[in-house]
Amino acid sequence: MVPSRGRRAMLERVDRVQLVVRDRAAAAAAFAALLGARPVREAGAAYLGARRTVLALGESEVELCEPTGPGPAREHLDRWGEGLLAAGFAVGDLTDLHARLAEEGAEFAEDDGQTYLEPAVTAGMRCVLSAGRAPAPAGARLYEVTNTLVSDWRAAADLYTRLFDLHPSRFAPIRSERFGYVGTLTLFDPPRRLDRIELSQVVAPESAMGRWVGRRGDSLYMGYLESDDVAGIVARCAARGARFTARGGRPGPRA
């Protein structure tokens, strides 16, 4: 199916990430201390085999998933340890999304009002899709997730275009000699918002990203958070001994 012209893509914004953790309470305390995130609810996740603590982080949410039995959360924790489990996106109409996924022959699962796509269905990145909601008027926000690739970024871009009714005319090519990748930013709704999936195909196997894909292959690599309190975040990270890396002449935390 080709993207529908003259309307927005199905994905409205990057609205959350799911992380697998061993101890939800300890992880929530760290997010509160470093980023000012606040708990808003506890929830089960039968599909993941986990219990979740959901944190509000500005207009975005962070779901801390502690395994309670067999499932993707336990599998990830046992194989890779704590870290990013899924990239999350807000969708205007989940019914329309399900119809499109079915037409594309893409398998999906539903749990607690969310729709899951496994890495085998995407370009190696587990996705969780939630109904769109009015964002908070101010504060931090997630705006990008990076899908790092061994495979061809063009094929990944075509796949996401078909799955989510994206518009390739809005994409922005990227290349980094410093970090050793080439690819594109799959912008959802520019210039109104700049949310996107970054598709980064490794061209320098010796780079940090190259070592990552050497172990994990096509996968979710990292997320980007915009904040008007970068200096404060850096100070809190330094005070707690949390790792961060300065980028581009400006200090900025890196998870």
XYZ file of N, CA and C in Angstrom:
765
model
N 0.852 -1.197 0.000
C 0.000 0.000 0.000
C 0.888 1.248 0.000
N 0.549 2.225 -0.815
C 1.315 3.465 -0.858
C 0.744 4.433 0.154
N 1.582 5.401 0.637
C 1.070 6.350 1.616
C -0.045 7.203 1.049
N -1.003 7.528 1.893
C -2.128 8.370 1.490
C -1.680 9.817 1.421
N -1.863 10.436 0.298
C -1.432 11.817 0.127
C -2.417 12.777 0.784
N -1.903 13.910 1.210
C -2.757 14.980 1.680
C -3.227 14.845 3.105
N -2.682 13.885 3.861
C -3.045 13.799 5.268
C -1.830 13.355 6.067
N -1.951 13.486 7.381
C -0.841 13.136 8.250
C -0.612 11.629 8.259
N 0.631 11.251 8.568
C 0.940 9.841 8.751
C 0.207 9.316 9.981
N 0.085 8.008 10.069
C -0.614 7.421 11.209
C 0.085 7.714 12.530
N 1.402 7.751 12.513
C 2.139 8.032 13.737
C 2.107 9.527 14.014
N 1.615 9.905 15.190
C 1.542 11.317 15.560
C 2.846 11.808 16.172
N 3.426 10.998 17.049
C 4.648 11.420 17.727
C 5.277 10.228 18.434
N 6.536 10.387 18.788
C 7.189 9.462 19.716
C 6.650 9.811 21.098
N 5.920 8.902 21.719
C 5.254 9.292 22.970
C 5.736 8.534 24.194
N 6.551 7.467 23.986
C 7.013 6.710 25.147
C 8.160 5.786 24.760
N 8.833 5.279 25.752
C 9.729 4.140 25.598
C 9.407 3.158 26.714
N 9.622 1.895 26.434
C 9.529 0.863 27.456
C 10.934 0.353 27.745
N 11.267 0.276 29.020
C 12.550 -0.254 29.450
C 12.311 -1.460 30.342
N 13.161 -2.475 30.202
C 13.099 -3.606 31.111
C 14.076 -3.344 32.250
N 13.611 -3.554 33.474
C 14.415 -3.288 34.671
C 14.238 -4.442 35.652
N 15.200 -4.573 36.543
C 15.104 -5.599 37.584
C 14.264 -5.126 38.762
N 14.295 -3.816 39.026
C 13.629 -3.262 40.207
C 12.931 -1.970 39.801
N 11.606 -2.004 39.646
C 10.864 -0.836 39.187
C 11.015 0.337 40.145
N 10.950 0.071 41.431
C 11.011 1.159 42.407
C 12.353 1.872 42.343
N 13.441 1.112 42.250
C 14.768 1.724 42.178
C 14.935 2.507 40.880
N 14.451 1.942 39.769
C 14.558 2.639 38.487
C 13.727 3.910 38.487
N 12.523 3.860 39.061
C 11.670 5.050 39.123
C 12.321 6.141 39.953
N 12.969 5.756 41.048
C 13.652 6.741 41.885
C 14.788 7.406 41.119
N 15.515 6.640 40.306
C 16.604 7.213 39.517
C 16.076 8.175 38.463
N 15.004 7.808 37.769
C 14.421 8.707 36.769
C 13.889 9.979 37.413
N 13.336 9.864 38.602
C 12.843 11.054 39.301
C 13.995 11.964 39.687
N 15.067 11.376 40.216
C 16.193 12.178 40.686
C 16.945 12.849 39.546
N 17.085 12.162 38.419
C 17.887 12.687 37.315
C 17.084 13.542 36.341
N 15.869 13.108 36.023
C 15.095 13.752 34.958
C 13.803 14.395 35.432
N 13.478 14.236 36.705
C 12.244 14.831 37.213
C 10.999 14.083 36.809
N 11.137 12.824 36.393
C 9.973 12.016 36.029
C 9.167 11.688 37.280
N 7.846 11.551 37.098
C 6.987 11.253 38.257
C 6.071 10.072 37.941
N 5.906 9.174 38.892
C 5.020 8.028 38.677
C 3.569 8.481 38.506
N 2.877 7.895 37.533
C 1.467 8.233 37.312
C 0.543 7.026 37.453
N 1.075 5.815 37.273
C 0.226 4.641 37.469
C 1.071 3.366 37.459
N 0.481 2.332 38.023
C 1.005 0.975 37.948
C 0.087 0.184 37.023
N 0.652 -0.712 36.258
C -0.166 -1.475 35.315
C 0.500 -2.805 35.019
N -0.321 -3.787 34.704
C 0.201 -5.054 34.237
C 0.510 -4.985 32.751
N 1.272 -5.936 32.274
C 1.567 -6.072 30.847
C 1.659 -7.561 30.558
N 0.494 -8.187 30.380
C 0.452 -9.633 30.178
C 1.265 -10.047 28.957
N 1.203 -9.244 27.895
C 1.925 -9.589 26.676
C 3.429 -9.634 26.925
N 3.936 -8.682 27.695
C 5.365 -8.627 27.987
C 5.766 -9.580 29.101
N 4.793 -10.060 29.878
C 5.109 -10.847 31.057
C 5.748 -9.988 32.125
N 5.160 -8.807 32.373
C 5.799 -7.836 33.257
C 4.765 -7.024 34.015
N 5.243 -6.387 35.067
C 4.499 -5.355 35.782
C 5.175 -4.040 35.456
N 4.363 -2.987 35.215
C 4.913 -1.702 34.767
C 4.673 -0.598 35.788
N 5.693 0.231 35.961
C 5.530 1.535 36.591
C 5.627 2.562 35.474
N 4.574 3.342 35.279
C 4.538 4.325 34.197
C 4.871 5.694 34.772
N 5.881 6.334 34.185
C 6.339 7.644 34.620
C 5.962 8.696 33.594
N 5.533 9.857 34.055
C 5.343 11.015 33.181
C 6.657 11.776 33.109
N 7.095 12.050 31.890
C 8.321 12.806 31.656
C 7.971 13.917 30.677
N 7.526 15.059 31.219
C 6.994 16.101 30.364
C 5.756 15.582 29.654
N 5.734 15.703 28.320
C 4.581 15.214 27.552
C 4.687 13.730 27.216
N 5.812 13.120 27.559
C 6.058 11.724 27.207
C 5.896 10.817 28.422
N 5.933 9.524 28.181
C 5.885 8.551 29.266
C 7.023 7.548 29.125
N 7.488 7.082 30.266
C 8.493 6.025 30.341
C 7.867 4.871 31.110
N 7.851 3.701 30.507
C 7.284 2.523 31.155
C 8.423 1.622 31.624
N 8.518 1.439 32.932
C 9.536 0.588 33.535
C 8.934 -0.795 33.733
N 9.450 -1.777 33.009
C 8.844 -3.107 32.942
C 9.700 -4.117 33.708
N 9.159 -4.615 34.796
C 9.845 -5.612 35.617
C 9.220 -6.977 35.343
N 10.009 -7.936 34.852
C 9.433 -9.234 34.507
C 8.767 -9.917 35.699
N 7.633 -10.555 35.421
C 6.921 -11.330 36.430
C 6.783 -12.789 36.017
N 7.226 -13.118 34.821
C 7.122 -14.478 34.306
C 7.688 -14.532 32.903
N 7.431 -15.612 32.173
C 7.945 -15.734 30.808
C 7.381 -14.645 29.898
N 8.172 -14.256 28.902
C 7.713 -13.263 27.939
C 8.862 -12.418 27.436
N 8.573 -11.461 26.558
C 9.622 -10.624 25.979
C 10.476 -9.887 27.008
N 9.863 -9.419 28.105
C 10.645 -8.682 29.104
C 11.700 -9.581 29.733
N 11.313 -10.770 30.142
C 12.263 -11.712 30.742
C 13.326 -12.134 29.746
N 12.927 -12.398 28.516
C 13.888 -12.809 27.492
C 14.934 -11.728 27.266
N 14.489 -10.472 27.208
C 15.427 -9.371 26.991
C 16.363 -9.222 28.182
N 15.818 -9.267 29.384
C 16.640 -9.101 30.580
C 17.679 -10.208 30.688
N 17.289 -11.439 30.420
C 18.222 -12.559 30.521
C 19.312 -12.487 29.460
N 18.972 -11.989 28.273
C 19.953 -11.978 27.182
C 20.813 -10.728 27.171
N 20.190 -9.563 27.402
C 20.894 -8.304 27.217
C 21.021 -7.473 28.488
N 20.308 -7.825 29.517
C 20.319 -7.004 30.722
C 19.284 -5.894 30.645
N 19.353 -4.956 31.591
C 18.401 -3.853 31.631
C 18.605 -2.920 30.435
N 17.536 -2.255 30.019
C 17.662 -1.285 28.940
C 16.402 -1.165 28.111
N 16.547 -0.508 26.970
C 15.413 -0.249 26.093
C 14.813 -1.548 25.563
N 13.502 -1.640 25.704
C 12.767 -2.817 25.255
C 11.926 -2.514 24.026
N 11.290 -1.331 23.993
C 10.393 -0.993 22.882
C 10.338 0.509 22.683
N 10.179 0.907 21.426
C 9.929 2.304 21.066
C 8.432 2.501 20.964
N 7.928 3.603 21.524
C 6.491 3.818 21.567
C 6.036 5.027 20.777
N 4.899 4.875 20.095
C 4.365 5.940 19.252
C 2.883 6.141 19.536
N 2.451 7.394 19.466
C 1.031 7.729 19.566
C 0.405 7.643 18.178
N -0.795 7.077 18.128
C -1.514 6.853 16.875
C -2.887 7.499 16.976
N -3.304 8.178 15.904
C -4.593 8.853 15.928
C -5.767 7.905 16.035
N -5.697 6.763 15.360
C -6.821 5.825 15.336
C -6.265 4.405 15.277
N -6.362 3.673 16.379
C -5.822 2.321 16.416
C -6.578 1.377 15.487
N -7.868 1.624 15.274
C -8.639 0.778 14.361
C -8.098 0.893 12.944
N -7.811 2.117 12.507
C -7.218 2.315 11.185
C -5.847 1.652 11.104
N -5.071 1.779 12.177
C -3.751 1.146 12.205
C -3.880 -0.361 12.043
N -4.782 -0.972 12.782
C -4.949 -2.422 12.702
C -5.357 -2.853 11.296
N -6.224 -2.084 10.663
C -6.642 -2.412 9.301
C -5.459 -2.347 8.343
N -4.636 -1.337 8.523
C -3.481 -1.200 7.635
C -2.484 -2.333 7.862
N -2.204 -2.650 9.117
C -1.274 -3.734 9.414
C -1.782 -5.050 8.843
N -3.076 -5.291 8.970
C -3.653 -6.517 8.420
C -3.504 -6.559 6.906
N -3.721 -5.424 6.252
C -3.586 -5.371 4.797
C -2.153 -5.629 4.367
N -1.192 -5.208 5.203
C 0.221 -5.434 4.900
C 0.692 -6.823 5.324
N -0.196 -7.595 5.948
C 0.188 -8.924 6.409
C 1.110 -8.907 7.603
N 1.053 -7.839 8.389
C 1.935 -7.671 9.543
C 1.234 -8.153 10.809
N 1.831 -9.103 11.494
C 1.250 -9.614 12.730
C 1.402 -8.593 13.852
N 0.384 -8.507 14.699
C 0.451 -7.615 15.851
C -0.322 -8.237 16.996
N -0.062 -7.729 18.188
C -0.750 -8.204 19.387
C -1.323 -7.009 20.124
N -2.427 -7.223 20.821
C -3.068 -6.170 21.602
C -3.063 -6.543 23.079
N -2.773 -5.569 23.918
C -2.777 -5.796 25.358
C -2.967 -4.471 26.081
N -3.961 -4.398 26.939
C -4.209 -3.233 27.787
C -4.286 -1.938 26.968
N -4.971 -1.996 25.831
C -5.167 -0.815 25.013
C -3.988 -0.422 24.153
N -2.947 -1.232 24.132
C -1.772 -0.952 23.314
C -1.591 -2.042 22.268
N -0.925 -1.680 21.179
C -0.650 -2.602 20.089
C 0.852 -2.819 19.988
N 1.262 -4.081 19.912
C 2.683 -4.423 19.868
C 3.056 -5.009 18.513
N 4.213 -4.584 18.020
C 4.836 -5.184 16.848
C 6.190 -5.729 17.280
N 6.440 -6.987 16.968
C 7.696 -7.612 17.351
C 8.815 -7.211 16.386
N 10.085 -7.342 16.814
C 11.207 -6.968 15.950
C 11.201 -7.657 14.592
N 10.692 -8.891 14.521
C 10.668 -9.599 13.240
C 9.722 -8.958 12.236
N 8.768 -8.171 12.715
C 7.794 -7.511 11.843
C 8.325 -6.177 11.342
N 9.170 -5.529 12.139
C 9.743 -4.234 11.782
C 11.182 -4.447 11.323
N 11.989 -3.411 11.409
C 13.411 -3.534 11.086
C 14.199 -3.815 12.362
N 13.746 -4.811 13.120
C 14.466 -5.227 14.318
C 14.124 -4.464 15.577
N 13.121 -3.585 15.535
C 12.790 -2.715 16.665
C 11.386 -3.018 17.160
N 11.276 -3.520 18.406
C 9.943 -3.730 18.975
C 9.250 -2.383 19.119
N 7.976 -2.326 18.733
C 7.196 -1.089 18.803
C 5.952 -1.313 19.645
N 5.591 -0.295 20.417
C 4.335 -0.295 21.156
C 3.576 0.961 20.753
N 2.344 0.790 20.317
C 1.546 1.892 19.784
C 0.338 2.112 20.670
N 0.115 3.371 21.027
C -0.954 3.739 21.950
C -1.835 4.795 21.310
N -3.076 4.872 21.763
C -3.977 5.906 21.265
C -3.433 7.280 21.608
N -3.526 8.203 20.653
C -3.044 9.561 20.881
C -3.785 10.237 22.017
N -3.089 11.103 22.724
C -3.674 11.865 23.826
C -3.104 13.265 23.766
N -3.796 14.204 24.374
C -3.314 15.580 24.374
C -2.015 15.662 25.157
N -0.936 16.160 24.546
C 0.332 16.248 25.266
C 0.311 17.335 26.326
N 1.179 17.185 27.321
C 1.333 18.224 28.333
C 1.785 19.514 27.659
N 1.366 20.668 28.177
C 1.673 21.937 27.513
C 3.136 22.340 27.570
N 3.898 21.767 28.475
C 5.297 22.167 28.613
C 6.076 21.018 29.227
N 7.398 21.149 29.185
C 8.251 20.144 29.797
C 9.042 19.371 28.769
N 9.756 18.365 29.252
C 10.580 17.545 28.378
C 9.705 16.720 27.440
N 10.338 16.220 26.377
C 9.590 15.344 25.469
C 10.544 14.464 24.687
N 10.154 13.236 24.502
C 10.832 12.363 23.562
C 10.462 12.791 22.146
N 11.428 12.734 21.228
C 11.103 13.108 19.850
C 11.755 12.196 18.813
N 12.651 11.308 19.240
C 13.305 10.434 18.268
C 13.706 9.125 18.925
N 13.583 8.040 18.173
C 14.183 6.764 18.530
C 15.064 6.336 17.365
N 16.177 5.686 17.692
C 17.131 5.267 16.676
C 17.042 3.765 16.464
N 16.772 3.388 15.234
C 16.765 1.992 14.802
C 18.062 1.774 14.038
N 19.030 1.170 14.690
C 20.327 0.981 14.051
C 20.316 -0.312 13.239
N 21.049 -0.309 12.129
C 20.868 -1.339 11.106
C 22.183 -1.899 10.590
N 22.176 -3.199 10.344
C 23.156 -3.834 9.470
C 22.584 -3.880 8.056
N 21.299 -4.060 7.971
C 20.607 -4.163 6.685
C 20.481 -2.793 6.017
N 19.954 -2.782 4.811
C 19.843 -1.572 3.994
C 18.810 -0.616 4.589
N 19.215 0.611 4.862
C 18.293 1.589 5.454
C 17.129 1.898 4.522
N 17.357 1.793 3.212
C 16.274 2.084 2.263
C 15.143 1.065 2.395
N 15.510 -0.185 2.592
C 14.486 -1.213 2.783
C 13.729 -0.982 4.086
N 14.449 -0.565 5.135
C 13.788 -0.267 6.409
C 12.839 0.914 6.261
N 13.267 1.944 5.539
C 12.406 3.112 5.329
C 11.148 2.727 4.561
N 11.304 1.876 3.558
C 10.135 1.419 2.795
C 9.192 0.606 3.677
N 9.753 -0.228 4.555
C 8.927 -1.038 5.447
C 8.101 -0.161 6.382
N 8.736 0.817 7.030
C 7.994 1.687 7.941
C 6.978 2.554 7.193
N 7.318 2.944 5.978
C 6.364 3.695 5.159
C 5.091 2.886 4.945
N 5.259 1.606 4.632
C 4.095 0.755 4.377
C 3.323 0.438 5.656
N 4.038 0.177 6.733
C 3.362 -0.181 7.981
C 2.569 0.980 8.566
N 3.148 2.190 8.491
C 2.599 3.318 9.243
C 2.130 4.482 8.377
N 2.014 4.257 7.058
C 1.515 5.310 6.171
C 2.356 6.583 6.277
N 3.677 6.403 6.313
C 4.576 7.552 6.348
C 4.725 8.132 4.943
N 5.352 9.303 4.869
C 5.476 10.036 3.612
C 6.955 10.266 3.304
N 7.551 9.485 2.398
C 8.978 9.615 2.110
C 9.412 11.009 1.679
N 8.499 11.796 1.110
C 8.860 13.158 0.710
C 9.225 14.020 1.916
N 8.842 13.596 3.103
C 9.149 14.341 4.322
C 10.439 13.862 4.994
N 11.011 12.778 4.509
C 12.199 12.224 5.142
C 13.416 13.114 4.879
N 14.399 13.018 5.772
C 15.625 13.815 5.655
C 16.832 12.882 5.699
N 17.671 12.883 4.646
C 18.833 11.991 4.640
C 19.843 12.392 5.709
N 20.546 11.408 6.244
C 21.574 11.665 7.255
C 22.818 10.850 6.930
N 23.956 11.385 7.341
C 25.234 10.687 7.213
C 26.177 11.232 8.276
N 26.923 10.355 8.922
C 27.892 10.786 9.923
C 29.207 10.047 9.716
N 30.234 10.803 9.316
C 31.568 10.219 9.215
C 32.110 9.919 10.609
N 31.791 10.786 11.564
C 32.294 10.630 12.932
C 31.784 9.348 13.572
N 30.483 9.078 13.426
C 29.895 7.918 14.083
C 29.679 6.735 13.142
N 29.976 6.917 11.877
C 30.014 5.795 10.952
C 28.681 5.213 10.547
N 27.749 6.087 10.112
C 26.459 5.568 9.659
C 25.898 6.436 8.547
N 24.923 5.873 7.833
C 24.183 6.580 6.799
C 22.734 6.127 6.901
N 21.804 7.016 6.534
C 20.406 6.619 6.643
C 19.457 7.766 6.402
N 18.366 7.796 7.170
C 17.354 8.832 6.988
C 16.583 9.049 8.280
N 15.985 10.223 8.396
C 15.049 10.542 9.466
C 13.645 10.445 8.884
N 12.834 9.560 9.411
C 11.484 9.361 8.874
C 10.511 10.318 9.567
N 10.633 11.579 9.291
C 9.811 12.600 9.946
C 8.325 12.319 9.727
N 7.545 12.392 10.823
C 6.130 12.056 10.742
C 5.290 13.214 10.218
N 5.490 14.398 10.779
C 4.584 15.516 10.490
C 5.313 16.855 10.544
N 6.368 17.015 9.735
C 7.066 18.302 9.736
C 6.279 19.324 8.917
N 6.434 20.620 9.172
C 7.254 21.210 10.237
C 6.509 21.364 11.554
N 5.266 20.862 11.623
C 4.492 21.024 12.850
C 5.202 20.392 14.036
N 5.715 19.179 13.826
C 6.523 18.480 14.820
C 7.650 17.771 14.095
N 8.735 17.496 14.820
C 9.897 16.866 14.208
C 10.120 15.447 14.727
N 9.080 14.818 15.259
C 9.206 13.435 15.725
C 9.558 12.525 14.555
N 10.366 11.488 14.861
C 10.833 10.627 13.768
C 11.492 9.361 14.307
N 11.599 8.382 13.431
C 12.486 7.241 13.620
C 13.761 7.555 12.854
N 14.892 7.473 13.533
C 16.174 7.607 12.836
C 16.611 6.216 12.393
N 16.807 6.043 11.102
C 17.312 4.795 10.547
C 18.786 4.977 10.241
N 19.636 4.269 10.974
C 21.084 4.448 10.869
C 21.733 3.124 10.481
N 22.163 3.041 9.223
C 22.858 1.850 8.743
C 24.350 2.016 8.986
N 24.945 1.073 9.682
C 26.358 1.153 10.043
C 27.233 0.965 8.806
N 28.202 1.877 8.643
C 29.187 1.751 7.569
C 30.601 1.689 8.123
N 30.740 1.766 9.452
C 32.041 1.669 10.114
C 31.922 0.628 11.228
N 32.226 -0.632 10.946
C 32.037 -1.689 11.948
C 32.820 -1.474 13.233
N 33.896 -0.693 13.168
C 34.716 -0.462 14.358
C 34.144 0.599 15.283
N 33.103 1.299 14.851
C 32.495 2.346 15.665
C 31.682 1.739 16.805
N 31.263 2.605 17.752
C 30.427 2.126 18.858
C 29.129 1.522 18.330
N 28.522 2.201 17.343
C 27.297 1.672 16.755
C 27.571 0.368 16.015
N 28.743 0.299 15.370
C 29.118 -0.918 14.665
C 29.288 -2.101 15.603
N 29.896 -1.850 16.751
C 30.047 -2.925 17.742
C 28.684 -3.368 18.265
N 27.777 -2.400 18.423
C 26.418 -2.720 18.889
C 25.718 -3.660 17.905
N 25.686 -3.282 16.632
C 24.973 -4.127 15.666
C 25.712 -5.435 15.424
N 27.027 -5.447 15.687
C 27.754 -6.701 15.599
C 27.240 -7.727 16.593
N 26.752 -7.241 17.732
C 26.181 -8.129 18.747
C 24.686 -8.351 18.537
N 23.956 -7.280 18.218
C 22.490 -7.342 18.255
C 21.821 -7.310 16.887
N 22.556 -6.943 15.847
C 21.922 -6.817 14.546
C 20.988 -5.617 14.504
N 20.054 -5.612 13.551
C 19.062 -4.537 13.465
C 18.304 -4.466 14.792
N 18.251 -3.276 15.400
C 17.694 -3.203 16.757
C 17.442 -1.760 17.169
N 16.724 -1.622 18.281
C 16.519 -0.323 18.924
C 17.798 0.057 19.651
N 18.319 1.244 19.353
C 19.637 1.654 19.853
C 19.539 2.684 20.969
N 18.763 3.751 20.757
C 18.651 4.791 21.772
C 17.464 5.688 21.459
N 17.162 6.580 22.396
C 16.119 7.574 22.206
C 16.650 8.955 22.507
N 15.941 9.977 22.017
C 16.332 11.375 22.218
C 15.252 12.097 23.012
N 15.699 12.858 23.993
C 14.814 13.634 24.853
C 15.187 15.104 24.754
N 14.208 15.953 24.480
C 14.422 17.401 24.476
C 14.040 17.956 25.845
N 14.893 18.821 26.392
C 14.633 19.411 27.702
C 15.198 20.817 27.730
N 14.528 21.704 28.485
C 15.058 23.051 28.671
C 15.910 23.132 29.934
N 16.249 21.971 30.509
C 17.044 21.935 31.734
C 18.247 21.015 31.576
N 18.946 21.122 30.448
C 20.089 20.250 30.200
C 21.172 20.447 31.260
N 21.451 21.700 31.594
C 22.491 21.965 32.594
C 22.137 21.325 33.937
N 20.870 21.404 34.314
C 20.443 20.792 35.564
C 20.555 19.282 35.529
N 20.206 18.682 34.394
C 20.319 17.231 34.253
C 21.773 16.803 34.366
N 22.661 17.532 33.701
C 24.087 17.218 33.767
C 24.586 17.298 35.205
N 24.188 18.346 35.911
C 24.623 18.513 37.300
C 24.133 17.357 38.170
N 22.898 16.940 37.960
C 22.364 15.835 38.762
C 23.040 14.514 38.405
N 23.323 14.307 37.125
C 24.052 13.101 36.725
C 25.432 13.068 37.371
N 26.128 14.205 37.321
C 27.466 14.278 37.907
C 27.418 14.018 39.407
N 26.427 14.585 40.070
C 26.320 14.430 41.523
C 26.065 12.976 41.917
N 25.347 12.245 41.079
C 25.009 10.851 41.393
C 25.972 9.850 40.765
N 26.969 10.351 40.029
C 27.908 9.456 39.378
C 27.329 8.737 38.183
N 26.263 9.294 37.596
C 25.653 8.697 36.408
C 26.430 9.110 35.166
N 26.580 8.211 34.232
C 27.368 8.498 33.033
C 26.626 9.422 32.074
N 27.350 10.342 31.473
C 26.816 11.169 30.394
C 27.975 11.591 29.511
N 27.645 12.018 28.293
C 28.649 12.427 27.320
C 28.291 13.787 26.771
N 29.254 14.710 26.749
C 29.032 16.026 26.148
C 29.086 15.897 24.633
N 28.136 16.539 23.942
C 28.066 16.466 22.492
C 27.975 17.861 21.900
N 28.697 18.086 20.811
C 28.546 19.298 20.019
C 28.821 20.584 20.765
N 29.720 20.543 21.731
C 30.060 21.753 22.464
C 29.101 22.075 23.581
N 27.978 21.343 23.667
C 27.006 21.551 24.740
C 26.886 20.269 25.543
N 26.897 20.363 26.857
C 26.747 19.137 27.631
C 25.354 18.571 27.474
N 25.269 17.276 27.350
C 23.961 16.640 27.243
C 24.017 15.217 27.737
N 23.058 14.785 28.515
C 23.078 13.434 29.052
C 22.837 12.398 27.974
N 23.453 11.281 28.122
C 23.240 10.151 27.220
C 22.921 8.918 28.039
N 21.826 8.294 27.752
C 21.439 7.097 28.501
C 22.233 5.897 28.020
